[in-house]
Coordinates of C-alpha atoms and ligand atoms in Angstrom, one line a residue:
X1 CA 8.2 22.4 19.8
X2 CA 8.2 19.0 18.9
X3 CA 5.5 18.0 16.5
X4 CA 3.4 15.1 17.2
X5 CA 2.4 12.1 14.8
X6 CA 1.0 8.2 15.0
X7 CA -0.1 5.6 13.6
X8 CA -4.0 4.1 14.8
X9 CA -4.8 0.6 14.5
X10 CA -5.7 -2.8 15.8
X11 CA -3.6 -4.7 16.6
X12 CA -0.7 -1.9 16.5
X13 CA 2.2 -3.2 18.0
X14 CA 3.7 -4.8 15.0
X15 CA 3.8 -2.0 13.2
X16 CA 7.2 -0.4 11.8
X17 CA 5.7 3.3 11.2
X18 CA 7.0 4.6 14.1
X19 CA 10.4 3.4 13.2
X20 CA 10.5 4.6 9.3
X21 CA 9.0 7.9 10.5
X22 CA 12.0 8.1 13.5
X23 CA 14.2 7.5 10.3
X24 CA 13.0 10.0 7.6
X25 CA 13.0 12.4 10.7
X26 CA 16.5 12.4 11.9
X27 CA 17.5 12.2 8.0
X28 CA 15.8 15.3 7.3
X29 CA 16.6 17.3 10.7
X30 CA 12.8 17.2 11.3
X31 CA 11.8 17.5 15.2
X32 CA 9.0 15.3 15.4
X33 CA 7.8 12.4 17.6
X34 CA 5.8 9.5 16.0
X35 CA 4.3 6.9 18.4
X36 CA 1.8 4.0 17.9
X37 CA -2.1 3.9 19.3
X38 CA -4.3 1.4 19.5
X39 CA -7.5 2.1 18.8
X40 CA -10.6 1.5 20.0
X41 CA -13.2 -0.7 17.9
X42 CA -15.6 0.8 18.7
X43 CA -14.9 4.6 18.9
X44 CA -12.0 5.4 15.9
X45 CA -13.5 8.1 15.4
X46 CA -13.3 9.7 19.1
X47 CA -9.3 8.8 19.5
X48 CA -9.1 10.4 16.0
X49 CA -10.8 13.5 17.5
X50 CA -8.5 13.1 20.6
X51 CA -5.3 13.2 19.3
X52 CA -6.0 16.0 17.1
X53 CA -7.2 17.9 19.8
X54 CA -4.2 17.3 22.1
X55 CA -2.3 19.3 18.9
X56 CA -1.7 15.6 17.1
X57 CA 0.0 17.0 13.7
X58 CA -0.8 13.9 11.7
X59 CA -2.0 10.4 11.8
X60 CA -1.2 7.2 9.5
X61 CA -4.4 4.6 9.9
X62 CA -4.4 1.0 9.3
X63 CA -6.5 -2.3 9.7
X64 CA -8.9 -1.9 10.4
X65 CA -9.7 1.9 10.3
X66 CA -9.0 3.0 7.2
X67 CA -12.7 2.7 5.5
X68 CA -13.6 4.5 8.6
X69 CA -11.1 7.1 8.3
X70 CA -12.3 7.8 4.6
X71 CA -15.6 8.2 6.3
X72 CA -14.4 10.8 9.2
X73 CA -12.1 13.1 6.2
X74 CA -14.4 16.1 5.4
X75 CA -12.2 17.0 2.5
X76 CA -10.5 13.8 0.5
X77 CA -7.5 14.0 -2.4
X78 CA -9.3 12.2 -5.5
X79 CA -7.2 9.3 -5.0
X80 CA -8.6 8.8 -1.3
X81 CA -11.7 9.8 -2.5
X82 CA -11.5 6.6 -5.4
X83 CA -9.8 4.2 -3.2
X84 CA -12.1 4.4 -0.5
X85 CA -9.9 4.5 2.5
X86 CA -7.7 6.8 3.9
X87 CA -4.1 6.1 5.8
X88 CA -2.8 9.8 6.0
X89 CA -4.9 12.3 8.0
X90 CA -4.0 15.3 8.4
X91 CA -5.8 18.5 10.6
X92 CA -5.8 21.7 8.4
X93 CA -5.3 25.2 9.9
X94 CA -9.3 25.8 9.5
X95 CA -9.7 22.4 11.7
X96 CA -10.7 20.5 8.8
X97 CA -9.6 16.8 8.9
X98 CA -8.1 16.2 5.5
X99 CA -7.7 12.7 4.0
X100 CA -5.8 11.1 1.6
X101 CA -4.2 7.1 0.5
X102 CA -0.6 6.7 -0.5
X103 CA -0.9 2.9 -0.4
X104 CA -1.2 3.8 -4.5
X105 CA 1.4 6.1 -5.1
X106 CA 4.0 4.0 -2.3
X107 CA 3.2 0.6 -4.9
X108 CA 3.9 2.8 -7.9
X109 CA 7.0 4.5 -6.9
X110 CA 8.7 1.1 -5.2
X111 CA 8.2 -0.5 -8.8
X112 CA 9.2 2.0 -11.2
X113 CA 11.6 4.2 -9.2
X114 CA 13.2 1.9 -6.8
X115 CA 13.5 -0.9 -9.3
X116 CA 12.9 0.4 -12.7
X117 CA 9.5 -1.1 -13.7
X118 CA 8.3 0.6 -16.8
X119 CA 4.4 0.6 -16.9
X120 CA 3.8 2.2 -20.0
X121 CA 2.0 0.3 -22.7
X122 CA 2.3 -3.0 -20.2
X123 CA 0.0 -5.4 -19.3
X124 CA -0.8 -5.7 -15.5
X125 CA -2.4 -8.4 -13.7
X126 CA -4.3 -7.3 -10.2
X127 CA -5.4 -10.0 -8.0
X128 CA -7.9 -9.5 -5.1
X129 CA -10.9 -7.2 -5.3
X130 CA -11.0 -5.9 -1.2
X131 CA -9.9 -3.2 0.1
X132 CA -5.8 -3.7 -0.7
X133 CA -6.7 -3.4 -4.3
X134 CA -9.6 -0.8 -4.4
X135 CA -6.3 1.4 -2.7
X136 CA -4.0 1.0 -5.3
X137 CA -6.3 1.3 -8.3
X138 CA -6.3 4.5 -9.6
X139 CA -2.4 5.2 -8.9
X140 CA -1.9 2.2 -11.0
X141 CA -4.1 3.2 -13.6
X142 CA -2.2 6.7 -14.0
X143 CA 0.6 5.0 -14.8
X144 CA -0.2 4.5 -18.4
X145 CA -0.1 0.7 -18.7
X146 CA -2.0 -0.8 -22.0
X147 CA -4.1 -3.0 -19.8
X148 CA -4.9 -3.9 -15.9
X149 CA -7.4 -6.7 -15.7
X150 CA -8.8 -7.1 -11.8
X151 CA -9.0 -11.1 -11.1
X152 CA -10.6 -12.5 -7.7
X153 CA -11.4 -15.4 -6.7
X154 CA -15.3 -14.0 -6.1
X155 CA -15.2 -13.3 -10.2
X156 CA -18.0 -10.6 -9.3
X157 CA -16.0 -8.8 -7.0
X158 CA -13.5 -7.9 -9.5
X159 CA -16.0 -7.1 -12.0
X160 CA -18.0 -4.7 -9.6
X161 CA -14.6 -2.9 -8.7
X162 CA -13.2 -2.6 -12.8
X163 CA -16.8 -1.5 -13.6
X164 CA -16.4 1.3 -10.7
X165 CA -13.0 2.4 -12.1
X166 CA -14.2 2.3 -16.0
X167 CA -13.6 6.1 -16.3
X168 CA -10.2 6.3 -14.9
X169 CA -8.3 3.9 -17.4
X170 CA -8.1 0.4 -19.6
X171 CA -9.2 -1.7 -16.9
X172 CA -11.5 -5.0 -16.8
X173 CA -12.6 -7.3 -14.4
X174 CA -12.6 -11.5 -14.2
X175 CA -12.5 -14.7 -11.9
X176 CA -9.0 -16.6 -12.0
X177 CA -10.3 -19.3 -14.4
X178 CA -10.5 -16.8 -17.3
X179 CA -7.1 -15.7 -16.9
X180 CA -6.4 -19.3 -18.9
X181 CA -4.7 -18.8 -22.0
X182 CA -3.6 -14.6 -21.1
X183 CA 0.0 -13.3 -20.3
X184 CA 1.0 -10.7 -18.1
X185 CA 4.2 -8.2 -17.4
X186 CA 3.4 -7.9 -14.2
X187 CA 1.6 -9.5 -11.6
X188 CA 0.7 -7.6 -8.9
X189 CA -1.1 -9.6 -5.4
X190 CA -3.5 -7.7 -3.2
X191 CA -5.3 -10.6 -1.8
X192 CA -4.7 -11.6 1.7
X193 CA -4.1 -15.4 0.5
X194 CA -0.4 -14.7 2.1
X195 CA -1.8 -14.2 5.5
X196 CA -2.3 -18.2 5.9
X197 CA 0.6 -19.1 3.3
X198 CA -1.3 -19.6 0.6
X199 CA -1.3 -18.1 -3.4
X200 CA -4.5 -17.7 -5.7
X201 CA -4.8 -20.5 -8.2
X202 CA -3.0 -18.9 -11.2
X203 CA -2.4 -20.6 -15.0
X204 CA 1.1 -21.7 -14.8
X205 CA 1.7 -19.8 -17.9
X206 CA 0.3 -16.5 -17.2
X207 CA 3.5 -15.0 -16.7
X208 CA 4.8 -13.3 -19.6
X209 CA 9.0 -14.5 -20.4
X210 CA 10.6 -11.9 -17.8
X211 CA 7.9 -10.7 -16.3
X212 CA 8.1 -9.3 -12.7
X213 CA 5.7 -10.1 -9.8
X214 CA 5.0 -8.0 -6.7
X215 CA 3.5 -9.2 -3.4
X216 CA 1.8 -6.7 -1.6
X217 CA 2.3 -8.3 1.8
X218 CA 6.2 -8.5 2.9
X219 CA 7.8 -10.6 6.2
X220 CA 11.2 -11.7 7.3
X221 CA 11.0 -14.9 4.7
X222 CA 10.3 -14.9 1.4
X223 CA 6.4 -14.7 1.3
X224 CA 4.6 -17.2 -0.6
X225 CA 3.4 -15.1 -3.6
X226 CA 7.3 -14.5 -4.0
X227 CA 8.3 -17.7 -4.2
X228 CA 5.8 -18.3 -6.7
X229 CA 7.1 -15.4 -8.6
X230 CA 10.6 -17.3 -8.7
X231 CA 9.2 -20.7 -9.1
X232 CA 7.4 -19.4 -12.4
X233 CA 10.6 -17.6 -14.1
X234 CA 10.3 -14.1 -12.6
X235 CA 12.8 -11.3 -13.8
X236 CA 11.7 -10.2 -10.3
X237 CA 9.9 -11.1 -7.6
X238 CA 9.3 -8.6 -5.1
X239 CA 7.6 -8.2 -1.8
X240 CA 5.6 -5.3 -0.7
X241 CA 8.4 -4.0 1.9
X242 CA 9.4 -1.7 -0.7
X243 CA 5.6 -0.1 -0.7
X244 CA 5.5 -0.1 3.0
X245 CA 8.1 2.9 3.3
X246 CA 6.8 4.3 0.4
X247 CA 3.9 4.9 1.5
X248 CA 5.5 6.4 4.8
X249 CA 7.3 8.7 2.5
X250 CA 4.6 10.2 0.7
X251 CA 2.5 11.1 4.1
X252 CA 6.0 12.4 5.2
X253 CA 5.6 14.9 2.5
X254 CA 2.1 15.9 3.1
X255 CA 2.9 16.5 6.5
X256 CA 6.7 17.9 6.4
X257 CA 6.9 18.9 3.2
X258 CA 9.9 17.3 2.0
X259 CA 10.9 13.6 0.3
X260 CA 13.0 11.6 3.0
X261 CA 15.5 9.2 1.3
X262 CA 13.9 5.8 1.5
X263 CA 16.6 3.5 0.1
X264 CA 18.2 3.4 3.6
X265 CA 15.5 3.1 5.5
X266 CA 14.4 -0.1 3.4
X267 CA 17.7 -1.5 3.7
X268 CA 17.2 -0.9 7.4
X269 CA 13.8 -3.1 7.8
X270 CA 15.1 -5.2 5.2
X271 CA 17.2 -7.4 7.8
X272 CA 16.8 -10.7 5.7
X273 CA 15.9 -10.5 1.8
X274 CA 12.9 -11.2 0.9
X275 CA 12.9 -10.6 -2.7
X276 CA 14.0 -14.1 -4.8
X277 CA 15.8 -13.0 -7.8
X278 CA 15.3 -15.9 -10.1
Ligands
ATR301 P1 -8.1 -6.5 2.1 O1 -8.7 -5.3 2.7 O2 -6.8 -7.0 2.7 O3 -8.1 -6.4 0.6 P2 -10.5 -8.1 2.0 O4 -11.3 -6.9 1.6 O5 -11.0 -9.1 2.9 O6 -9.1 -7.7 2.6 O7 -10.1 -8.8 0.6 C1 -9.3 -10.0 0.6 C2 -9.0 -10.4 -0.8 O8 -8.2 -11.5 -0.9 C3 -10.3 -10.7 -1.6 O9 -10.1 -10.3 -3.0 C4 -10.3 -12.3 -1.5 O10 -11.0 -12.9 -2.5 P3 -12.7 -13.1 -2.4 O11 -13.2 -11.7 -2.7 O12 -13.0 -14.1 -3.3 O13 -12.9 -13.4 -0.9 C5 -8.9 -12.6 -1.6 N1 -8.5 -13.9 -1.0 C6 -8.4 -14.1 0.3 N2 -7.9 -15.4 0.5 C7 -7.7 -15.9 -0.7 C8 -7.3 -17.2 -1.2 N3 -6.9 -18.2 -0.4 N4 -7.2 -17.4 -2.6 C9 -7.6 -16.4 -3.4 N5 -8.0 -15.2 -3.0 C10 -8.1 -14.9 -1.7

């Protein structure tokens, strides 16, 4: 029997789920169907309940569920459980709804496996403090880079979310005008400046010689944050595509149980490039 999956949001009709799952499916020889809901506003929770109960296998949430999918998982992975929002839930066999995030480990794994980032003993530069960076936190920190400072424009945002992550790693909080006068490897953007086309007000400077920047948004043209990357000397400057099927990967695996090959199905979405190499 076929095995049911979704994505719930709202809006949902932009999203490219069902289409990477469709892909990692008929790669793999897995029978599954994958389809998009929208969900209500004002009762998540119930079309959660639905689904499941109509023998749903799975469910990826987004915007603007996920805190209140973190809230419905009775039993959360550590990294769901520190990020404070789920995207993956999954029904156990005991009809517990489990949750977990791979918003975290999709980031982690486009940079260093796809494109060879090396984290270890680097310095990385987070920018937002809402709920795109709270996701990706912990992941990040696991990685084993020297430093990760949290800047937002609301300087007690980030220092409220790097005091909340103390135990987990080398991490620190700040407002953008302290960044003045530091250098970073990488800079990573989790703030939704993108949306309207705009990037946080960075020093010029604080790219390191080389150093690679990551947008965590993505879109047919180069997004905004990219072309900053490019327009500050970049080695690269990448959008968040990349972490997009990623992230769809690693829920693959929790439900399926094997790792679909993603460099296709990136080329596939990827019908323009949006990554500047400078
Ligand atoms: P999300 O869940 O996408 O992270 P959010 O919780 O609303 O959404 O957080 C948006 C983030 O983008 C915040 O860090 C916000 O900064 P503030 O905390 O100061 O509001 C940041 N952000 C949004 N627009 C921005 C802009 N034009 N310049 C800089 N930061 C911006």
């Amino acid at each position: 029997m076929t095995d049911r999956y979704a994505v719930i949001g709202n809006p949902i009709a932009h999203s490219k789920s069902p289409r990477i799952h469709a892909a990692f499916a008929r790669q793999t020889g897995q029978d599954l169907s994958y389809e998009r809901i929208l969900g209500s506003l004002d009762d998540f929770a119930g079309d959660v309940r639905r689904f499941f109960a109509d023998g749903g296998r799975g469910l990826n949430v987004t915007v603007p569920f996920k805190e209140q999918a973190w809230a419905l998982a009775e039993r959360r992975s550590p990294r769901a459980q520190s990020a404070g929002a789920v995207n993956t839930l999954t029904p156990l066999p005991d009809g517990v709804i489990a949750g977990d995030n791979t918003d975290g480990p999709g980031l982690v794994r486009d940079l260093a496996v796809n494109h060879g980032f090396a984290f270890a003993g680097r310095r990385v530069l987070l920018l937002g403090a809402g709920g795109a960076a709270r996701g990706v936190l912990r992941p990040l920190l696991e990685t084993g880079v020297a430093e990760l400072v949290i800047a937002n424009r609301t300087a007690a945002r980030a220092l409220e979310l790097a005091a909340a992550a103390k135990g987990l790693g080398p991490v620190s909080g700040c407002g953008l005008a302290a960044l003045t006068g530091q250098r970073f490897d990488l800079i990573i953007n989790a703030t939704s400046a993108g949306l309207t086309g705009e990037v946080p007000p960075l020093p010029d400077d604080c790219l390191a010689e080389g150093g690679w920047t990551y947008d965590m948004l993505y879109g047919d043209e180069p997004t905004a944050f990219c072309r900053w990357g490019a327009d500050h000397g970049a080695g690269r400057a990448l959008d968040g595509l990349g972490m997009l099927v990623e992230q769809a990967a690693e829920s693959f695996i929790i439900w399926r149980g094997v790792r679909p090959d993603t460099r296709p199905v990136i080329a596939l979405l990827r019908r323009r490039e949006g990554e500047i190499t400078a």
